[in-house]
Amino acid sequence: MAPQIAQEATKLFNALEASCKAEDAQKLAAFLTQAEGQVLAEGGFFDLLEDAANAGKKKENRRQASCMAFGAISADSESKLEGHIVKLFPTIVQLVGDKTRAVAKAAQEATVAFTEHCAASPASANGTMAVMFECLESTKFQVKVAALESLTTFAKKCPKAVANCMPELIPIVCDLLHDTKIAVSDEAEVALKAIAEVASNKDIEEFIPLLVKALMEPSNVPDCVFQLSCTKFVATVERPELALVTPLLVRGFRESEAKIIRQCAKITDNLSKLVEVATEAEPLLPKLTPALEEAAAHTGDPECRQVCGKVVGQLAKLRAAVELEKKNWVDAEAMIKMLSAEKKAVKCSDAVALQHAGEQLASLFLMKDLEVADWTKVCKNVCSSSSDAGEVAAKIFAHCEDAMRGVVEEEAEDAAELCNCKFTLAYGSKILLKNTQLTLLKGVKYGLLGGNECGKTSLLKAIANDQVEGFPPSTEVRTVFVEADILGELSHLSCLDYIFEDARIQAAGISRDAVQDAMSKVGFAGEKEQQGGKAARIMDPVSSLSGGWRMKLALARAMLQKADILLMDDPTNHLDVKNVAWVEDYICSLTDVTCLIVSQNATFLEKCCTRIVHFDSLRLHSFKGTLSKFVEAYPEAKSYFELKSSRGLTFSFPEPGFLEGVTSRGKVLIKMDKVDFTYPGNPKPTVVDLTVRVSMASRVACLGPNGAGKSTMIKLLTGELEPAKGTQWKHPNAKIAYVAQHAFHHIENHLKKTPTEYILWRYEYGTDKESLEKVTMVLTAEEEAKLKEVRTWEYTDEEGLKRGKFVIEKLTGIRKQVKTTYHYEVKFVGTAGATGFIPEDKLSEHGWGKHVKQVAEKILAEQGRFKRPLTQANVEKLLEDVGLEKEYASHAQMNSLSGGQKVKVVLGAAMWDQPHIVILDEPTNYLDRESLAALAGAIEEFKGGVVIITHNDQFSKHLCPETWLLEKGDDGIGHLDCKGDADWMEAVMKEKTGAVVMEEMVDALGNVSKVKAPKKELTRKERKQREAAKKRALANGESWSSDEDDY
């Protein structure tokens, strides 16, 4: 039978050769539609067509007939011979350059027919691309033109196939733009524009003409890079967009200007984070990564190198994701096995057709083609009927679907599913998560990991506020955000009332007795109990609680709401070792409660969490296992818990201002002697007998358990609290920066301001407004009465020393130094503006000490304003120095910032005055390890003194050779024990202080002006020489500039 069919086909072809008529070609095609490809191949029919196409010069009819036969077969949409004719196409298309016009025309028509046939199916078009690439490299320009015309057709009619091949296609077409044949270069331009239109990303669409222009003419690259760098990318990025932008980026990385290289790096970083299916970027990584690495190695700009290094790391993660996804790839061989397994439906003896079908299905898989109809169309070529083809295609598609979508199949669990949602999360104008999946199971404890400012806290808040699309509302799944910060409007209440007055507790109708019972379960003592003085009582003022007790209070409130899901943002903040252990045990005991936990404490996460949810490239990745198992699988996650910066993040503190008379860093600037303090309403003192010294050489770690009184001691040291007994002293010109344990209390009344607006407000009148709110700066009623008493004052004015009975109206804000003390100008009541200068100690003795401190601070602040005016630019620079980007500093309200960002705001605000001593109460709270490493580096370089309260043993040992250990004794009162490294302190105390010489200043309008250097101290001989020179100049009528006196 086979030979007879082949013979009949040969007979029809010979008739076509003799007539070269279209109707004979159609007769041949109609006959072949009914024949098996395998039969025709075995009978030598396809060899006949190939030989005819390659026939000699004098056999024009035979060559023309082969083209006409090929075109007729291609035009038949029902033909199952596609696998065979694809092999013939390279031979046929070469005839478009035939010198015989009829043959060339027939070849052109055959090429068009073949292109139209393949364009009807993504699988066919994609399978033809390799042949098109061969044609584009032909030595015949007519063949190149024909191939380019086919590509233009594919781009318009079958963009899926072109999209899959764009990484390889665009460089070839770009080269043809410069072909010596105008026909080729013109057609290449048409094809390039059509191919570029395949990119459907909304962010890039408007730039396609600009990108094409840059690809055609390299001189347009810098402008195109700049335009793209100003674009905010939010839409998912796929292979076409990457293929279009990559040649531009590679060229940009070769530019000599660091600015362009940096812009290219940022574009690469942004686009790579929006790639949802990693394998979409696979063909482009070998081009981008070497170009980026070479640019990073050769640029002279260190900041540019840092940015490039960060992006190289991002591409490495993308490469790892590619390798992970490729494990689930299904190739042509696997497809053929699946087809062959369907023996009832797939009855195909044509091995070429079966091989071609397998390759086409593999092409659909690589194209991520989710249209089942396209898979069915391929299967029709090897199946007995259309219904069989539909069933087979559905089976194969189901097997491949998850891998195409990038879904990782997880092991099924018995736990109930509380949420399974897909959503996008933005913070202001910044995309934090893009089309990501979050699944939470009942009773499972999840650790939420990611770098600082990646959106961990924003995600928790969005869930708590019912702002995550698809997440069950709080009416269905009770979700509670556990936060230890005390709300300002409730801060005057007792601990019991603080919980009871909470709107959520009131809404749930929970009784006071239930609240008291919940507080007892977390360790609060009863109203009359003291438990050795070490436990907080339920009726203690909530504002007096230490950080550890605040967290217990928050947990008690969460327990009362019977939460299904607890959202916990750094629950071990402020906690000592014992309380961390208590929280660990408590969380592990919640067998039916799901916890989503953010923490910088690796040990805590290891003990509590059995799942990890990781922020990476704008997506959440779930990992089943403990933190240690996760770090084994993803070693780069170790950086989240190491006290070092992997991305070059640095903080810097301003140089301390000059202190007149202080020549050694070891000179004491603040001290306390025999200080006791008792909180109002408490029966016994909180701390007693505190004696400490702090200088610019100090590096002190203040240690002790929660509730021992560490924060109280620091507040006494800084003047936040006033001692009940003993003395507290500060150098009159020393500036102290204090960042409280509950750092957010600094900004809680300014949450609708941006960080920049807050600092501008805080220092707008020269002095620090917060310093005026200290207890030691606010007058009591008794002090105000004392100021109005008539008393005898000794004062000096222009006439000399005087004495009289007066009431001082106010301090004018002027002072002068007399020997080693300051005298302040005062105005007397009822003396028609008469003023006089009174020594500081006399004023303090008679109740004017707080006014003296205010004047001193204002004078110091005014001195600092000359060097650094209070402008938005200077405030932004200050915040940048502590790790807060301008985007957040000036364009985001503080109520939308993460915990880590708020800490940076408070830290930056405290540093504005260029302090001599910095006191940090729990600075490690909310900061990730990179920021902690940067903070540690800033503290090490800082020339002033530092006192740190912390429970972070690694942080304190790294920085502080001196320790203050405060512990409660059996009497429930805090007692202090000071220790230190004697050798270190002796060496550093001898270091000399030195003011930084200012060379220029920036005024409020941003103008930069040079500043005169300090006058040089002249010897006696030099002074005589200068005076003689001045006299000679004046005697000769020459001018003498005052600048000549200032050397």
Coordinates of N, CA, C and O in Angstrom, one line a residue, residues 654 739 746-747 749-770 861 865 868-885 888-890 892 894 897 901-914:
P654 N 27.0 63.2 63.9 CA 27.8 64.5 63.8 C 28.8 64.6 64.9 O 28.7 64.1 66.0
V739 N 17.5 59.0 73.5 CA 16.5 58.3 72.8 C 15.9 57.3 73.8 O 16.6 56.4 74.2
H746 N 8.5 60.0 71.6 CA 9.0 61.3 71.2 C 8.1 61.9 70.0 O 8.0 63.1 69.9
I747 N 7.5 61.0 69.2 CA 6.8 61.4 68.0 C 5.3 61.1 68.1 O 4.7 61.4 67.1
N749 N 2.8 62.5 69.2 CA 1.9 63.6 69.0 C 2.1 64.3 67.6 O 1.5 65.4 67.3
H750 N 3.0 63.7 66.8 CA 3.3 64.3 65.5 C 3.3 63.3 64.4 O 4.0 63.5 63.4
L751 N 2.4 62.3 64.5 CA 2.4 61.2 63.5 C 1.9 61.7 62.1 O 2.2 61.0 61.2
K752 N 1.2 62.8 62.0 CA 0.8 63.3 60.7 C 1.8 64.2 60.1 O 1.6 64.7 59.0
K753 N 3.0 64.4 60.7 CA 4.1 65.1 60.1 C 5.0 64.2 59.4 O 5.1 63.0 59.8
T754 N 5.7 64.7 58.4 CA 6.8 63.9 57.9 C 8.0 64.0 58.9 O 8.0 64.9 59.7
P755 N 9.0 63.1 58.8 CA 10.1 63.2 59.7 C 10.8 64.5 59.6 O 11.3 65.1 60.6
T756 N 11.0 65.1 58.4 CA 11.6 66.4 58.2 C 10.8 67.5 58.8 O 11.4 68.3 59.5
E757 N 9.5 67.5 58.7 CA 8.6 68.5 59.3 C 8.7 68.4 60.8 O 8.7 69.4 61.5
Y758 N 8.8 67.2 61.3 CA 8.9 67.0 62.8 C 10.2 67.7 63.3 O 10.2 68.4 64.3
I759 N 11.3 67.4 62.7 CA 12.6 68.0 63.2 C 12.6 69.5 63.0 O 13.1 70.3 63.9
L760 N 12.1 70.0 61.9 CA 12.0 71.4 61.6 C 11.1 72.1 62.7 O 11.4 73.2 63.2
W761 N 10.0 71.4 63.1 CA 9.2 71.9 64.2 C 9.9 71.9 65.5 O 9.9 72.9 66.3
R762 N 10.6 70.8 65.8 CA 11.2 70.6 67.1 C 12.3 71.6 67.4 O 12.5 72.0 68.6
Y763 N 13.0 72.1 66.4 CA 14.1 73.0 66.6 C 13.9 74.4 66.0 O 14.8 75.1 65.8
E764 N 12.6 74.7 65.7 CA 12.4 75.9 64.9 C 12.8 77.2 65.6 O 13.2 78.2 65.0
Y765 N 12.8 77.2 67.0 CA 13.2 78.4 67.7 C 14.6 78.3 68.3 O 14.9 79.0 69.2
G766 N 15.4 77.4 67.8 CA 16.7 77.3 68.3 C 16.9 76.2 69.3 O 17.8 75.3 69.2
T767 N 16.1 76.2 70.3 CA 16.2 75.2 71.4 C 15.4 74.0 71.0 O 14.5 74.0 70.2
D768 N 15.7 72.9 71.7 CA 15.0 71.6 71.5 C 13.7 71.7 72.3 O 13.7 71.7 73.6
K769 N 12.5 71.7 71.7 CA 11.3 71.9 72.4 C 11.0 70.7 73.3 O 10.4 70.9 74.4
E770 N 11.6 69.5 73.0 CA 11.3 68.4 73.9 C 12.1 68.6 75.2 O 11.7 68.1 76.3
A861 N 22.4 76.3 71.0 CA 21.7 76.0 69.8 C 22.0 77.0 68.7 O 22.2 76.7 67.5
R865 N 23.6 76.7 64.9 CA 22.8 77.0 63.7 C 23.7 77.7 62.6 O 23.3 77.7 61.4
R868 N 25.2 74.8 60.7 CA 24.2 74.0 60.0 C 22.8 74.6 60.1 O 22.1 74.2 61.1
P869 N 22.4 75.5 59.2 CA 21.1 76.1 59.3 C 20.0 75.0 59.3 O 20.2 74.0 58.7
L870 N 18.9 75.3 59.9 CA 17.8 74.4 60.0 C 17.0 74.5 58.7 O 16.0 75.2 58.6
T871 N 17.4 73.7 57.7 CA 16.7 73.7 56.4 C 16.3 72.3 56.0 O 16.8 71.3 56.6
Q872 N 15.4 72.2 55.1 CA 15.0 70.8 54.7 C 16.1 70.0 54.2 O 16.2 68.8 54.5
A873 N 17.0 70.6 53.4 CA 18.1 69.8 52.8 C 19.0 69.3 53.9 O 19.5 68.2 53.8
N874 N 19.3 70.1 54.9 CA 20.2 69.7 56.0 C 19.6 68.6 56.9 O 20.2 67.7 57.3
V875 N 18.3 68.7 57.1 CA 17.6 67.7 57.9 C 17.5 66.4 57.1 O 17.7 65.3 57.7
E876 N 17.3 66.5 55.8 CA 17.3 65.2 55.0 C 18.7 64.6 55.0 O 18.8 63.3 55.1
K877 N 19.7 65.4 55.0 CA 21.1 64.8 55.1 C 21.3 64.2 56.4 O 21.9 63.1 56.5
L878 N 20.8 64.8 57.5 CA 21.0 64.2 58.8 C 20.3 62.9 58.9 O 20.9 61.9 59.4
L879 N 19.1 62.8 58.3 CA 18.3 61.5 58.4 C 19.0 60.5 57.5 O 18.9 59.3 57.8
E880 N 19.5 60.9 56.4 CA 20.3 60.0 55.5 C 21.4 59.3 56.3 O 21.8 58.2 56.1
D881 N 22.1 60.2 57.1 CA 23.2 59.7 57.9 C 22.9 58.6 58.9 O 23.7 57.9 59.4
V882 N 21.6 58.5 59.2 CA 21.1 57.4 60.1 C 20.3 56.4 59.4 O 19.5 55.7 60.0
G883 N 20.4 56.4 58.1 CA 19.8 55.3 57.3 C 18.4 55.5 56.8 O 17.7 54.6 56.3
L884 N 17.8 56.7 56.9 CA 16.5 57.0 56.4 C 16.5 57.7 55.1 O 17.0 58.8 55.0
E885 N 16.0 57.1 54.0 CA 16.1 57.7 52.7 C 15.2 58.9 52.6 O 14.2 59.1 53.3
Y888 N 11.4 58.7 52.4 CA 10.6 58.5 53.7 C 10.8 59.8 54.5 O 9.9 60.1 55.3
A889 N 11.9 60.5 54.4 CA 12.2 61.6 55.3 C 11.3 62.8 55.0 O 10.8 63.5 55.9
S890 N 11.0 63.0 53.7 CA 10.2 64.2 53.3 C 8.9 63.9 52.6 O 8.1 64.9 52.4
A892 N 6.7 61.0 53.4 CA 5.9 60.0 54.1 C 5.6 60.5 55.5 O 6.5 60.9 56.2
M894 N 4.8 60.1 59.5 CA 5.4 59.1 60.4 C 4.4 58.0 60.8 O 4.9 57.0 61.3
L897 N 5.2 54.9 58.8 CA 6.6 54.3 58.8 C 6.6 53.0 59.6 O 5.8 52.8 60.6
Q901 N 12.0 52.4 60.9 CA 12.2 53.8 60.4 C 11.9 54.8 61.4 O 12.5 55.9 61.5
K902 N 10.9 54.5 62.3 CA 10.6 55.5 63.4 C 11.8 55.7 64.3 O 12.1 56.8 64.8
V903 N 12.5 54.5 64.6 CA 13.6 54.6 65.5 C 14.7 55.5 64.8 O 15.4 56.3 65.5
K904 N 14.9 55.4 63.5 CA 15.8 56.2 62.8 C 15.5 57.7 62.9 O 16.3 58.6 63.0
V905 N 14.2 58.0 62.8 CA 13.7 59.4 62.9 C 14.1 60.0 64.3 O 14.6 61.1 64.4
V906 N 13.7 59.2 65.3 CA 14.0 59.6 66.7 C 15.5 59.8 66.9 O 16.0 60.8 67.5
L907 N 16.3 58.9 66.4 CA 17.7 59.0 66.5 C 18.3 60.2 65.8 O 19.1 60.9 66.4
G908 N 17.8 60.4 64.6 CA 18.3 61.6 63.8 C 17.9 62.9 64.5 O 18.7 63.8 64.6
A909 N 16.7 62.9 65.0 CA 16.2 64.2 65.7 C 17.1 64.5 66.9 O 17.4 65.6 67.2
A910 N 17.5 63.4 67.7 CA 18.3 63.6 68.8 C 19.7 64.1 68.5 O 20.3 64.8 69.3
M911 N 20.2 63.8 67.3 CA 21.5 64.1 66.9 C 21.7 65.5 66.3 O 22.8 65.9 66.0
W912 N 20.5 66.2 66.0 CA 20.6 67.5 65.3 C 21.5 68.5 66.1 O 22.2 69.2 65.5
D913 N 21.4 68.5 67.4 CA 22.1 69.5 68.2 C 23.6 69.2 68.4 O 24.3 69.8 69.1
Q914 N 24.1 68.1 67.6 CA 25.6 67.8 67.7 C 26.0 67.5 69.2 O 26.8 68.2 69.8

